[in-house]
Amino acid sequence: MSETPDRIGRLIDAAHRGEDLSREDLAFLLSLSDEASLGALETAANSARREYVGDAVHLRGIVEFSNFCRQNCLYCGLRRDNRDVVRYRMDEDAVLAAVHGIRDKGIGTVVLQSGEDPAYTRGDLCRIVGRIKDETGLIVTLSVGERPREDYRAFREAGADRYLLKHETASPDLYRRLRPGCTLEDRLRCLKDLRDLGYEVGTGNMVGLPGQTPEILAEDLLLMRSLDADMLGIGPFIPHPGTPLADEPGGDLAGTLRVLALARLLTRNTNIPATTALGTLHPEGRIRALRAGANVVMPDFTPESLRARYDIYPGKAAVPDGDVLLARLREDLILLGRQIGKGPGGRSGPR
Ligand code: SAH
Ligand code: SF4
């Protein structure tokens, strides 16, 4: 079709101008696999990133404090039926020690992430959040899965500022298949509760899930936009050998960058990390993401002896220590002409 290059250019320009793209147009852009259209998307997203959130790259130190999980997500190595995982829980003092380490590096935000682990009661997590706020004053982001609204309220009152809960996929059918016993409806209710309680909310998806079509990815982007989330985590699905999806092909760099770039164009001033999953999948994943719309990096400060056991996807053992990643990032940022962000790095400006 000779009109195709024109159509691609027209759609990318329209997205860049802030116009809505239809589901069909998004699915069309997501169905392409040529380098030229990806390059055009990356360039437009990089310019939108500069325009709406500037050159700062914000750091979030992450502590993965428990790998116990009551859920059985088909994609995840921490699913409860995976008996090969050596499970661990960090106690309050161990979490605090890791968080002090993050503060000592001059990083302003900590992300506490875990499987869905009911062993940490509402009171336990409130105490941990309260101590972090008292002792370090850091911005606290929680990512501990689905909990009752009353828990979310208590965490917020204890001082939690932000919450990450990816919607994973906007297809209710795919969601039900991949997360047995769970529904997209419940997930979206949690996201609404979090929003109502005054959190800055992060959502996002995985790219390359089995059964995912360009139309479903288009729905992901439309959902991210309609939820008006403040942060968007977009990473490749990386098949894990200890799961039912072990033999699936998984996501690739180009497909993930396509979604990330469109997310930047559609949501303008959100915070979008260059995800660890993308950096794990491909040696250039992090830097390519930073050039395709991303403006956040999340160095890992889980104690080294435990990090490889937080085995959500394979390759976690090779995830660099937070300090090593910071050193590499500083070199990357010189090449990119960008700087590490100062301050809390929350979403700024009008939505
Ligand atoms: N238990 C919480 C937080 C930890 S899981 C939750 O599920 O929300 C954090 C993220 O890891 C999930 O949102 C999912 O998008 C991602 N993830 C899980 N398995 C993955 C895989 N095999 N490849 C890539 N990302 C994966
Ligand atoms: Fe548990 Fe989260 Fe993994 Fe699902 S994705 S099994 S909820 S850790």
mmCIF file of C-alpha atoms and ligand atoms in Angstrom:
data_model
loop_
_atom_site.group_PDB
_atom_site.id
_atom_site.type_symbol
_atom_site.label_atom_id
_atom_site.label_comp_id
_atom_site.label_asym_id
_atom_site.label_seq_id
_atom_site.Cartn_x
_atom_site.Cartn_y
_atom_site.Cartn_z
ATOM 1 C CA MET A 1 0.000 0.000 0.000
ATOM 2 C CA SER A 2 1.632 3.212 -1.146
ATOM 3 C CA GLU A 3 -0.326 5.344 1.339
ATOM 4 C CA THR A 4 1.112 3.434 4.319
ATOM 5 C CA PRO A 5 4.193 5.645 4.974
ATOM 6 C CA ASP A 6 1.952 8.722 4.755
ATOM 7 C CA ARG A 7 -0.525 7.209 7.137
ATOM 8 C CA ILE A 8 2.231 6.358 9.634
ATOM 9 C CA GLY A 9 3.633 9.881 9.535
ATOM 10 C CA ARG A 10 0.198 11.435 9.827
ATOM 11 C CA LEU A 11 -0.747 9.345 12.836
ATOM 12 C CA ILE A 12 2.524 9.945 14.689
ATOM 13 C CA ASP A 13 2.224 13.697 14.074
ATOM 14 C CA ALA A 14 -1.369 13.662 15.294
ATOM 15 C CA ALA A 15 -0.389 11.800 18.472
ATOM 16 C CA HIS A 16 2.470 14.245 19.015
ATOM 17 C CA ARG A 17 0.053 17.169 18.719
ATOM 18 C CA GLY A 18 -2.017 15.574 21.491
ATOM 19 C CA GLU A 19 -4.862 14.355 19.298
ATOM 20 C CA ASP A 20 -6.670 11.159 20.226
ATOM 21 C CA LEU A 21 -5.859 8.127 18.117
ATOM 22 C CA SER A 22 -8.578 5.547 17.572
ATOM 23 C CA ARG A 23 -8.195 1.940 18.621
ATOM 24 C CA GLU A 24 -7.824 1.022 14.939
ATOM 25 C CA ASP A 25 -5.078 3.563 14.325
ATOM 26 C CA LEU A 26 -3.185 2.468 17.441
ATOM 27 C CA ALA A 27 -3.535 -1.190 16.484
ATOM 28 C CA PHE A 28 -2.226 -0.326 13.018
ATOM 29 C CA LEU A 29 0.894 1.364 14.481
ATOM 30 C CA LEU A 30 1.376 -1.564 16.874
ATOM 31 C CA SER A 31 1.093 -4.133 14.103
ATOM 32 C CA LEU A 32 4.058 -2.713 12.171
ATOM 33 C CA SER A 33 7.458 -4.309 12.499
ATOM 34 C CA ASP A 34 9.694 -2.165 10.281
ATOM 35 C CA GLU A 35 12.581 -0.136 11.632
ATOM 36 C CA ALA A 36 11.576 3.109 9.958
ATOM 37 C CA SER A 37 8.240 3.398 11.750
ATOM 38 C CA LEU A 38 9.825 2.441 15.065
ATOM 39 C CA GLY A 39 12.496 5.094 14.529
ATOM 40 C CA ALA A 40 9.827 7.706 13.791
ATOM 41 C CA LEU A 41 7.907 6.752 16.949
ATOM 42 C CA GLU A 42 11.048 6.881 19.087
ATOM 43 C CA THR A 43 11.996 10.311 17.747
ATOM 44 C CA ALA A 44 8.520 11.730 18.335
ATOM 45 C CA ALA A 45 8.308 10.218 21.836
ATOM 46 C CA ASN A 46 11.753 11.529 22.738
ATOM 47 C CA SER A 47 10.750 14.999 21.715
ATOM 48 C CA ALA A 48 7.438 14.757 23.623
ATOM 49 C CA ARG A 49 9.394 13.543 26.662
ATOM 50 C CA ARG A 50 11.691 16.562 26.470
ATOM 51 C CA GLU A 51 8.750 18.902 26.035
ATOM 52 C CA TYR A 52 6.545 17.542 28.846
ATOM 53 C CA VAL A 53 8.904 16.173 31.521
ATOM 54 C CA GLY A 54 12.292 17.603 30.552
ATOM 55 C CA ASP A 55 15.733 16.003 30.572
ATOM 56 C CA ALA A 56 15.799 14.799 34.183
ATOM 57 C CA VAL A 57 15.959 11.041 34.777
ATOM 58 C CA HIS A 58 14.389 10.293 38.153
ATOM 59 C CA LEU A 59 15.692 7.481 40.328
ATOM 60 C CA ARG A 60 13.582 5.154 42.447
ATOM 61 C CA GLY A 61 15.459 2.722 44.688
ATOM 62 C CA ILE A 62 13.611 -0.590 44.828
ATOM 63 C CA VAL A 63 13.609 -3.088 47.690
ATOM 64 C CA GLU A 64 11.992 -6.446 46.957
ATOM 65 C CA PHE A 65 11.252 -7.425 50.510
ATOM 66 C CA SER A 66 9.354 -10.732 50.129
ATOM 67 C CA ASN A 67 9.050 -13.287 47.350
ATOM 68 C CA PHE A 68 6.142 -15.181 48.928
ATOM 69 C CA CYS A 69 3.006 -14.925 46.832
ATOM 70 C CA ARG A 70 -0.524 -16.218 47.293
ATOM 71 C CA GLN A 71 -1.311 -15.662 43.588
ATOM 72 C CA ASN A 72 -0.613 -18.046 40.763
ATOM 73 C CA CYS A 73 -0.090 -15.752 37.756
ATOM 74 C CA LEU A 74 0.851 -17.930 34.800
ATOM 75 C CA TYR A 75 3.633 -15.572 33.701
ATOM 76 C CA CYS A 76 5.459 -15.092 36.992
ATOM 77 C CA GLY A 77 8.275 -17.116 38.522
ATOM 78 C CA LEU A 78 7.068 -16.250 42.027
ATOM 79 C CA ARG A 79 3.647 -17.898 41.476
ATOM 80 C CA ARG A 80 2.650 -20.032 44.451
ATOM 81 C CA ASP A 81 2.883 -23.337 42.549
ATOM 82 C CA ASN A 82 6.527 -22.800 41.668
ATOM 83 C CA ARG A 83 8.169 -25.030 44.265
ATOM 84 C CA ASP A 84 11.685 -24.241 43.037
ATOM 85 C CA VAL A 85 11.716 -20.765 44.543
ATOM 86 C CA VAL A 86 13.630 -20.429 47.785
ATOM 87 C CA ARG A 87 11.288 -18.077 49.582
ATOM 88 C CA TYR A 88 12.422 -15.207 51.833
ATOM 89 C CA ARG A 89 10.958 -12.405 53.887
ATOM 90 C CA MET A 90 12.898 -9.362 55.061
ATOM 91 C CA ASP A 91 12.003 -8.161 58.537
ATOM 92 C CA GLU A 92 11.336 -4.557 59.442
ATOM 93 C CA ASP A 93 14.924 -3.765 60.405
ATOM 94 C CA ALA A 94 16.307 -5.320 57.215
ATOM 95 C CA VAL A 95 13.921 -3.243 55.099
ATOM 96 C CA LEU A 96 14.874 -0.122 56.991
ATOM 97 C CA ALA A 97 18.583 -0.828 56.547
ATOM 98 C CA ALA A 98 18.107 -1.137 52.766
ATOM 99 C CA VAL A 99 16.076 2.083 52.704
ATOM 100 C CA HIS A 100 18.757 3.972 54.634
ATOM 101 C CA GLY A 101 21.223 2.747 51.996
ATOM 102 C CA ILE A 102 19.030 4.307 49.301
ATOM 103 C CA ARG A 103 18.746 7.580 51.203
ATOM 104 C CA ASP A 104 22.544 7.629 51.643
ATOM 105 C CA LYS A 105 22.948 7.559 47.840
ATOM 106 C CA GLY A 106 20.904 10.741 47.597
ATOM 107 C CA ILE A 107 17.934 8.957 46.001
ATOM 108 C CA GLY A 108 14.610 10.516 47.022
ATOM 109 C CA THR A 109 12.145 7.676 46.467
ATOM 110 C CA VAL A 110 11.919 4.085 47.611
ATOM 111 C CA VAL A 111 9.695 1.424 46.064
ATOM 112 C CA LEU A 112 8.788 -1.455 48.378
ATOM 113 C CA GLN A 113 7.735 -4.408 46.258
ATOM 114 C CA SER A 114 6.743 -7.997 47.065
ATOM 115 C CA GLY A 115 4.560 -10.886 46.041
ATOM 116 C CA GLU A 116 1.075 -10.812 47.520
ATOM 117 C CA ASP A 117 2.209 -11.876 50.965
ATOM 118 C CA PRO A 118 -0.465 -11.754 53.690
ATOM 119 C CA ALA A 119 2.180 -12.493 56.317
ATOM 120 C CA TYR A 120 2.772 -8.747 56.311
ATOM 121 C CA THR A 121 -0.360 -7.506 58.030
ATOM 122 C CA ARG A 122 -1.847 -4.066 57.577
ATOM 123 C CA GLY A 123 -0.159 -3.073 60.859
ATOM 124 C CA ASP A 124 3.233 -4.465 59.789
ATOM 125 C CA LEU A 125 3.291 -2.502 56.540
ATOM 126 C CA CYS A 126 2.040 0.661 58.272
ATOM 127 C CA ARG A 127 4.843 0.380 60.794
ATOM 128 C CA ILE A 128 7.451 -0.045 58.071
ATOM 129 C CA VAL A 129 6.086 2.899 56.070
ATOM 130 C CA GLY A 130 5.859 5.051 59.209
ATOM 131 C CA ARG A 131 9.452 4.304 60.171
ATOM 132 C CA ILE A 132 10.714 5.075 56.665
ATOM 133 C CA LYS A 133 8.950 8.428 56.723
ATOM 134 C CA ASP A 134 10.223 9.241 60.249
ATOM 135 C CA GLU A 135 13.775 8.082 59.767
ATOM 136 C CA THR A 136 14.473 9.062 56.149
ATOM 137 C CA GLY A 137 11.691 11.329 54.873
ATOM 138 C CA LEU A 138 11.819 9.490 51.532
ATOM 139 C CA ILE A 139 8.841 9.346 49.181
ATOM 140 C CA VAL A 140 7.381 5.851 49.653
ATOM 141 C CA THR A 141 5.904 3.836 46.805
ATOM 142 C CA LEU A 142 4.223 0.532 47.607
ATOM 143 C CA SER A 143 3.807 -2.316 45.130
ATOM 144 C CA VAL A 144 2.377 -5.192 47.123
ATOM 145 C CA GLY A 145 -0.558 -6.214 44.937
ATOM 146 C CA GLU A 146 -4.261 -6.307 45.663
ATOM 147 C CA ARG A 147 -5.317 -5.566 49.245
ATOM 148 C CA PRO A 148 -8.586 -4.408 50.799
ATOM 149 C CA ARG A 149 -9.373 -0.716 50.473
ATOM 150 C CA GLU A 150 -9.006 -0.363 54.247
ATOM 151 C CA ASP A 151 -5.395 -1.523 53.953
ATOM 152 C CA TYR A 152 -4.714 0.995 51.201
ATOM 153 C CA ARG A 153 -6.272 3.688 53.395
ATOM 154 C CA ALA A 154 -4.146 2.711 56.392
ATOM 155 C CA PHE A 155 -0.926 2.646 54.332
ATOM 156 C CA ARG A 156 -1.750 6.092 53.005
ATOM 157 C CA GLU A 157 -2.404 7.404 56.509
ATOM 158 C CA ALA A 158 0.910 5.902 57.612
ATOM 159 C CA GLY A 159 2.600 8.029 54.955
ATOM 160 C CA ALA A 160 2.710 6.025 51.707
ATOM 161 C CA ASP A 161 2.717 8.422 48.760
ATOM 162 C CA ARG A 162 2.483 6.268 45.648
ATOM 163 C CA TYR A 163 1.296 2.819 44.587
ATOM 164 C CA LEU A 164 2.208 0.653 41.608
ATOM 165 C CA LEU A 165 -0.349 -1.879 40.410
ATOM 166 C CA LYS A 166 -0.021 -2.783 36.766
ATOM 167 C CA HIS A 167 -3.253 -3.672 34.985
ATOM 168 C CA GLU A 168 -1.065 -6.224 33.093
ATOM 169 C CA THR A 169 -3.446 -6.576 30.135
ATOM 170 C CA ALA A 170 -6.593 -4.685 29.170
ATOM 171 C CA SER A 171 -8.250 -7.824 27.800
ATOM 172 C CA PRO A 172 -10.608 -9.208 30.475
ATOM 173 C CA ASP A 173 -10.363 -12.694 28.928
ATOM 174 C CA LEU A 174 -6.601 -12.771 28.712
ATOM 175 C CA TYR A 175 -6.400 -11.337 32.224
ATOM 176 C CA ARG A 176 -8.622 -14.103 33.613
ATOM 177 C CA ARG A 177 -6.568 -16.771 31.879
ATOM 178 C CA LEU A 178 -3.225 -15.393 33.030
ATOM 179 C CA ARG A 179 -4.264 -14.574 36.598
ATOM 180 C CA PRO A 180 -6.413 -17.521 37.739
ATOM 181 C CA GLY A 181 -9.095 -16.517 40.204
ATOM 182 C CA CYS A 182 -8.617 -12.806 39.514
ATOM 183 C CA THR A 183 -10.485 -10.343 37.307
ATOM 184 C CA LEU A 184 -9.534 -7.171 35.508
ATOM 185 C CA GLU A 185 -12.594 -5.592 37.099
ATOM 186 C CA ASP A 186 -11.148 -6.143 40.601
ATOM 187 C CA ARG A 187 -7.794 -4.780 39.477
ATOM 188 C CA LEU A 188 -9.414 -1.635 38.127
ATOM 189 C CA ARG A 189 -11.417 -1.241 41.333
ATOM 190 C CA CYS A 190 -8.160 -1.350 43.315
ATOM 191 C CA LEU A 191 -6.677 1.304 41.030
ATOM 192 C CA LYS A 192 -9.739 3.495 41.547
ATOM 193 C CA ASP A 193 -9.567 3.033 45.334
ATOM 194 C CA LEU A 194 -5.909 4.019 45.304
ATOM 195 C CA ARG A 195 -6.652 7.078 43.258
ATOM 196 C CA ASP A 196 -9.545 8.105 45.526
ATOM 197 C CA LEU A 197 -7.297 7.763 48.562
ATOM 198 C CA GLY A 198 -4.903 10.314 47.118
ATOM 199 C CA TYR A 199 -2.030 8.134 45.989
ATOM 200 C CA GLU A 200 -0.018 8.895 42.906
ATOM 201 C CA VAL A 201 -0.887 5.763 40.983
ATOM 202 C CA GLY A 202 1.155 3.679 38.594
ATOM 203 C CA THR A 203 -0.189 1.081 36.232
ATOM 204 C CA GLY A 204 1.105 -0.617 33.092
ATOM 205 C CA ASN A 205 1.301 -3.797 31.102
ATOM 206 C CA MET A 206 3.508 -6.513 29.713
ATOM 207 C CA VAL A 207 4.252 -6.711 26.006
ATOM 208 C CA GLY A 208 4.448 -10.060 24.219
ATOM 209 C CA LEU A 209 2.005 -12.059 26.330
ATOM 210 C CA PRO A 210 0.649 -15.191 24.645
ATOM 211 C CA GLY A 211 -2.616 -14.382 22.897
ATOM 212 C CA GLN A 212 -1.958 -10.629 22.939
ATOM 213 C CA THR A 213 -2.910 -8.915 19.669
ATOM 214 C CA PRO A 214 -2.201 -5.374 18.402
ATOM 215 C CA GLU A 215 -5.836 -4.617 19.226
ATOM 216 C CA ILE A 216 -5.330 -5.676 22.848
ATOM 217 C CA LEU A 217 -2.174 -3.564 23.074
ATOM 218 C CA ALA A 218 -4.169 -0.654 21.673
ATOM 219 C CA GLU A 219 -6.706 -1.220 24.473
ATOM 220 C CA ASP A 220 -3.814 -1.181 26.985
ATOM 221 C CA LEU A 221 -2.796 2.255 25.765
ATOM 222 C CA LEU A 222 -6.351 3.566 25.780
ATOM 223 C CA LEU A 223 -6.798 2.238 29.316
ATOM 224 C CA MET A 224 -3.567 3.879 30.499
ATOM 225 C CA ARG A 225 -4.855 7.117 29.094
ATOM 226 C CA SER A 226 -8.360 6.855 30.515
ATOM 227 C CA LEU A 227 -7.115 5.830 33.969
ATOM 228 C CA ASP A 228 -4.985 8.954 33.920
ATOM 229 C CA ALA A 229 -2.294 7.117 35.852
ATOM 230 C CA ASP A 230 0.736 9.101 36.989
ATOM 231 C CA MET A 231 3.272 6.358 36.261
ATOM 232 C CA LEU A 232 3.354 3.683 33.578
ATOM 233 C CA GLY A 233 5.445 0.522 33.796
ATOM 234 C CA ILE A 234 5.769 -1.061 30.356
ATOM 235 C CA GLY A 235 7.993 -4.106 30.090
ATOM 236 C CA PRO A 236 8.453 -7.175 27.922
ATOM 237 C CA PHE A 237 6.992 -10.466 29.085
ATOM 238 C CA ILE A 238 10.000 -12.735 29.666
ATOM 239 C CA PRO A 239 9.007 -16.425 29.862
ATOM 240 C CA HIS A 240 10.103 -18.142 33.053
ATOM 241 C CA PRO A 241 11.109 -21.837 32.898
ATOM 242 C CA GLY A 242 9.280 -22.672 36.128
ATOM 243 C CA THR A 243 5.875 -21.518 34.833
ATOM 244 C CA PRO A 244 3.211 -22.870 32.448
ATOM 245 C CA LEU A 245 4.299 -20.226 29.901
ATOM 246 C CA ALA A 246 7.898 -21.461 29.785
ATOM 247 C CA ASP A 247 7.792 -22.274 26.056
ATOM 248 C CA GLU A 248 6.106 -19.088 24.863
ATOM 249 C CA PRO A 249 8.166 -16.671 22.757
ATOM 250 C CA GLY A 250 7.788 -13.620 25.021
ATOM 251 C CA GLY A 251 8.167 -9.935 24.162
ATOM 252 C CA ASP A 252 11.008 -8.283 22.262
ATOM 253 C CA LEU A 253 12.831 -4.970 22.446
ATOM 254 C CA ALA A 254 11.263 -3.401 19.362
ATOM 255 C CA GLY A 255 7.687 -4.310 20.294
ATOM 256 C CA THR A 256 8.124 -2.994 23.831
ATOM 257 C CA LEU A 257 9.674 0.275 22.621
ATOM 258 C CA ARG A 258 6.754 0.751 20.235
ATOM 259 C CA VAL A 259 4.275 0.568 23.152
ATOM 260 C CA LEU A 260 6.445 2.737 25.388
ATOM 261 C CA ALA A 261 6.846 5.445 22.747
ATOM 262 C CA LEU A 262 3.109 5.537 22.091
ATOM 263 C CA ALA A 263 2.424 5.691 25.834
ATOM 264 C CA ARG A 264 4.623 8.783 26.082
ATOM 265 C CA LEU A 265 2.896 10.419 23.133
ATOM 266 C CA LEU A 266 -0.580 9.684 24.477
ATOM 267 C CA THR A 267 -0.019 10.492 28.149
ATOM 268 C CA ARG A 268 2.484 13.326 27.808
ATOM 269 C CA ASN A 269 3.701 14.149 31.330
ATOM 270 C CA THR A 270 3.537 10.759 33.074
ATOM 271 C CA ASN A 271 6.565 9.118 34.683
ATOM 272 C CA ILE A 272 7.689 6.158 32.593
ATOM 273 C CA PRO A 273 10.558 3.924 33.729
ATOM 274 C CA ALA A 274 13.089 2.219 31.515
ATOM 275 C CA THR A 275 12.076 -1.057 33.161
ATOM 276 C CA THR A 276 14.498 -3.549 34.645
ATOM 277 C CA ALA A 277 12.783 -6.216 32.519
ATOM 278 C CA LEU A 278 13.757 -4.369 29.344
ATOM 279 C CA GLY A 279 17.328 -3.906 30.597
ATOM 280 C CA THR A 280 17.436 -7.632 31.396
ATOM 281 C CA LEU A 281 16.038 -8.684 28.021
ATOM 282 C CA HIS A 282 18.492 -6.658 25.946
ATOM 283 C CA PRO A 283 21.862 -5.024 26.704
ATOM 284 C CA GLU A 284 20.639 -1.770 25.144
ATOM 285 C CA GLY A 285 17.142 -1.998 26.597
ATOM 286 C CA ARG A 286 17.574 0.696 29.223
ATOM 287 C CA ILE A 287 19.228 3.280 27.008
ATOM 288 C CA ARG A 288 16.862 2.639 24.097
ATOM 289 C CA ALA A 289 13.902 3.151 26.452
ATOM 290 C CA LEU A 290 15.394 6.411 27.736
ATOM 291 C CA ARG A 291 15.566 7.563 24.107
ATOM 292 C CA ALA A 292 12.001 6.455 23.356
ATOM 293 C CA GLY A 293 10.121 8.359 26.053
ATOM 294 C CA ALA A 294 11.263 6.927 29.399
ATOM 295 C CA ASN A 295 12.355 9.294 32.198
ATOM 296 C CA VAL A 296 12.750 7.032 35.259
ATOM 297 C CA VAL A 297 15.224 4.319 36.291
ATOM 298 C CA MET A 298 14.769 1.984 39.260
ATOM 299 C CA PRO A 299 18.085 0.734 40.682
ATOM 300 C CA ASP A 300 17.740 -2.411 42.774
ATOM 301 C CA PHE A 301 18.755 -2.176 46.434
ATOM 302 C CA THR A 302 17.482 -5.561 47.557
ATOM 303 C CA PRO A 303 20.322 -7.159 49.560
ATOM 304 C CA GLU A 304 22.536 -9.034 47.144
ATOM 305 C CA SER A 305 22.049 -12.407 48.856
ATOM 306 C CA LEU A 306 18.299 -12.213 48.130
ATOM 307 C CA ARG A 307 18.101 -10.422 44.797
ATOM 308 C CA ALA A 308 18.367 -13.500 42.559
ATOM 309 C CA ARG A 309 15.600 -15.158 44.551
ATOM 310 C CA TYR A 310 13.148 -12.439 43.523
ATOM 311 C CA ASP A 311 12.873 -14.482 40.389
ATOM 312 C CA ILE A 312 9.843 -12.950 38.653
ATOM 313 C CA TYR A 313 11.480 -13.555 35.268
ATOM 314 C CA PRO A 314 14.768 -15.268 34.372
ATOM 315 C CA GLY A 315 17.895 -13.137 34.322
ATOM 316 C CA LYS A 316 17.240 -11.543 37.714
ATOM 317 C CA ALA A 317 20.539 -12.975 38.912
ATOM 318 C CA ALA A 318 22.253 -10.719 36.388
ATOM 319 C CA VAL A 319 20.398 -7.573 37.455
ATOM 320 C CA PRO A 320 23.159 -5.237 38.569
ATOM 321 C CA ASP A 321 23.441 -3.998 42.105
ATOM 322 C CA GLY A 322 21.948 -0.509 42.526
ATOM 323 C CA ASP A 323 25.420 1.068 42.835
ATOM 324 C CA VAL A 324 26.671 -0.623 39.658
ATOM 325 C CA LEU A 325 23.582 0.448 37.758
ATOM 326 C CA LEU A 326 23.996 4.023 38.972
ATOM 327 C CA ALA A 327 27.579 4.116 37.705
ATOM 328 C CA ARG A 328 26.497 2.807 34.278
ATOM 329 C CA LEU A 329 23.562 5.173 34.169
ATOM 330 C CA ARG A 330 25.808 8.176 34.837
ATOM 331 C CA GLU A 331 27.866 7.225 31.769
ATOM 332 C CA ASP A 332 24.726 6.738 29.675
ATOM 333 C CA LEU A 333 23.361 10.104 30.732
ATOM 334 C CA ILE A 334 26.519 11.918 29.645
ATOM 335 C CA LEU A 335 26.062 10.422 26.177
ATOM 336 C CA LEU A 336 22.387 11.364 26.189
ATOM 337 C CA GLY A 337 23.032 14.887 27.477
ATOM 338 C CA ARG A 338 20.654 14.326 30.379
ATOM 339 C CA GLN A 339 20.898 14.580 34.147
ATOM 340 C CA ILE A 340 19.774 12.679 37.212
ATOM 341 C CA GLY A 341 16.612 14.309 38.556
ATOM 342 C CA LYS A 342 16.501 16.193 41.833
ATOM 343 C CA GLY A 343 13.605 16.237 44.297
ATOM 344 C CA PRO A 344 10.698 13.800 44.519
ATOM 345 C CA GLY A 345 10.130 13.627 40.746
ATOM 346 C CA GLY A 346 6.358 13.304 41.006
ATOM 347 C CA ARG A 347 4.041 13.965 38.095
ATOM 348 C CA SER A 348 4.024 17.666 37.397
ATOM 349 C CA GLY A 349 1.854 20.044 35.465
ATOM 350 C CA PRO A 350 -1.691 19.603 34.245
ATOM 351 C CA ARG A 351 -2.894 16.147 33.358
HETATM 352 N N1 SAH B 1 2.903 -8.890 43.298
HETATM 353 C C1 SAH B 1 2.771 -7.536 42.844
HETATM 354 C C2 SAH B 1 4.094 -6.852 42.593
HETATM 355 C C3 SAH B 1 5.218 -7.723 42.128
HETATM 356 S S1 SAH B 1 5.075 -8.356 40.512
HETATM 357 C C4 SAH B 1 1.913 -7.471 41.609
HETATM 358 O O1 SAH B 1 1.752 -8.487 40.938
HETATM 359 O O2 SAH B 1 1.390 -6.395 41.354
HETATM 360 C C5 SAH B 1 5.596 -6.930 39.596
HETATM 361 C C6 SAH B 1 5.385 -7.007 38.112
HETATM 362 O O3 SAH B 1 6.215 -8.002 37.546
HETATM 363 C C7 SAH B 1 4.009 -7.404 37.648
HETATM 364 O O4 SAH B 1 3.157 -6.303 37.646
HETATM 365 C C8 SAH B 1 4.254 -7.957 36.256
HETATM 366 O O5 SAH B 1 3.939 -7.003 35.246
HETATM 367 C C9 SAH B 1 5.763 -8.208 36.234
HETATM 368 N N2 SAH B 1 6.073 -9.593 35.820
HETATM 369 C C10 SAH B 1 5.695 -10.731 36.387
HETATM 370 N N3 SAH B 1 6.155 -11.799 35.684
HETATM 371 C C11 SAH B 1 6.838 -11.304 34.623
HETATM 372 C C12 SAH B 1 7.532 -11.905 33.519
HETATM 373 N N4 SAH B 1 7.626 -13.211 33.379
HETATM 374 N N5 SAH B 1 8.119 -11.075 32.609
HETATM 375 C C13 SAH B 1 8.052 -9.732 32.778
HETATM 376 N N6 SAH B 1 7.415 -9.116 33.789
HETATM 377 C C14 SAH B 1 6.803 -9.898 34.708
HETATM 378 FE FE1 SF4 B 2 2.482 -12.802 42.655
HETATM 379 FE FE2 SF4 B 2 2.791 -10.422 41.448
HETATM 380 FE FE3 SF4 B 2 4.028 -12.653 40.534
HETATM 381 FE FE4 SF4 B 2 1.399 -12.473 40.262
HETATM 382 S S1 SF4 B 2 2.958 -11.103 39.306
HETATM 383 S S2 SF4 B 2 2.519 -14.281 40.994
HETATM 384 S S3 SF4 B 2 0.840 -11.359 42.125
HETATM 385 S S4 SF4 B 2 4.387 -11.628 42.457
#
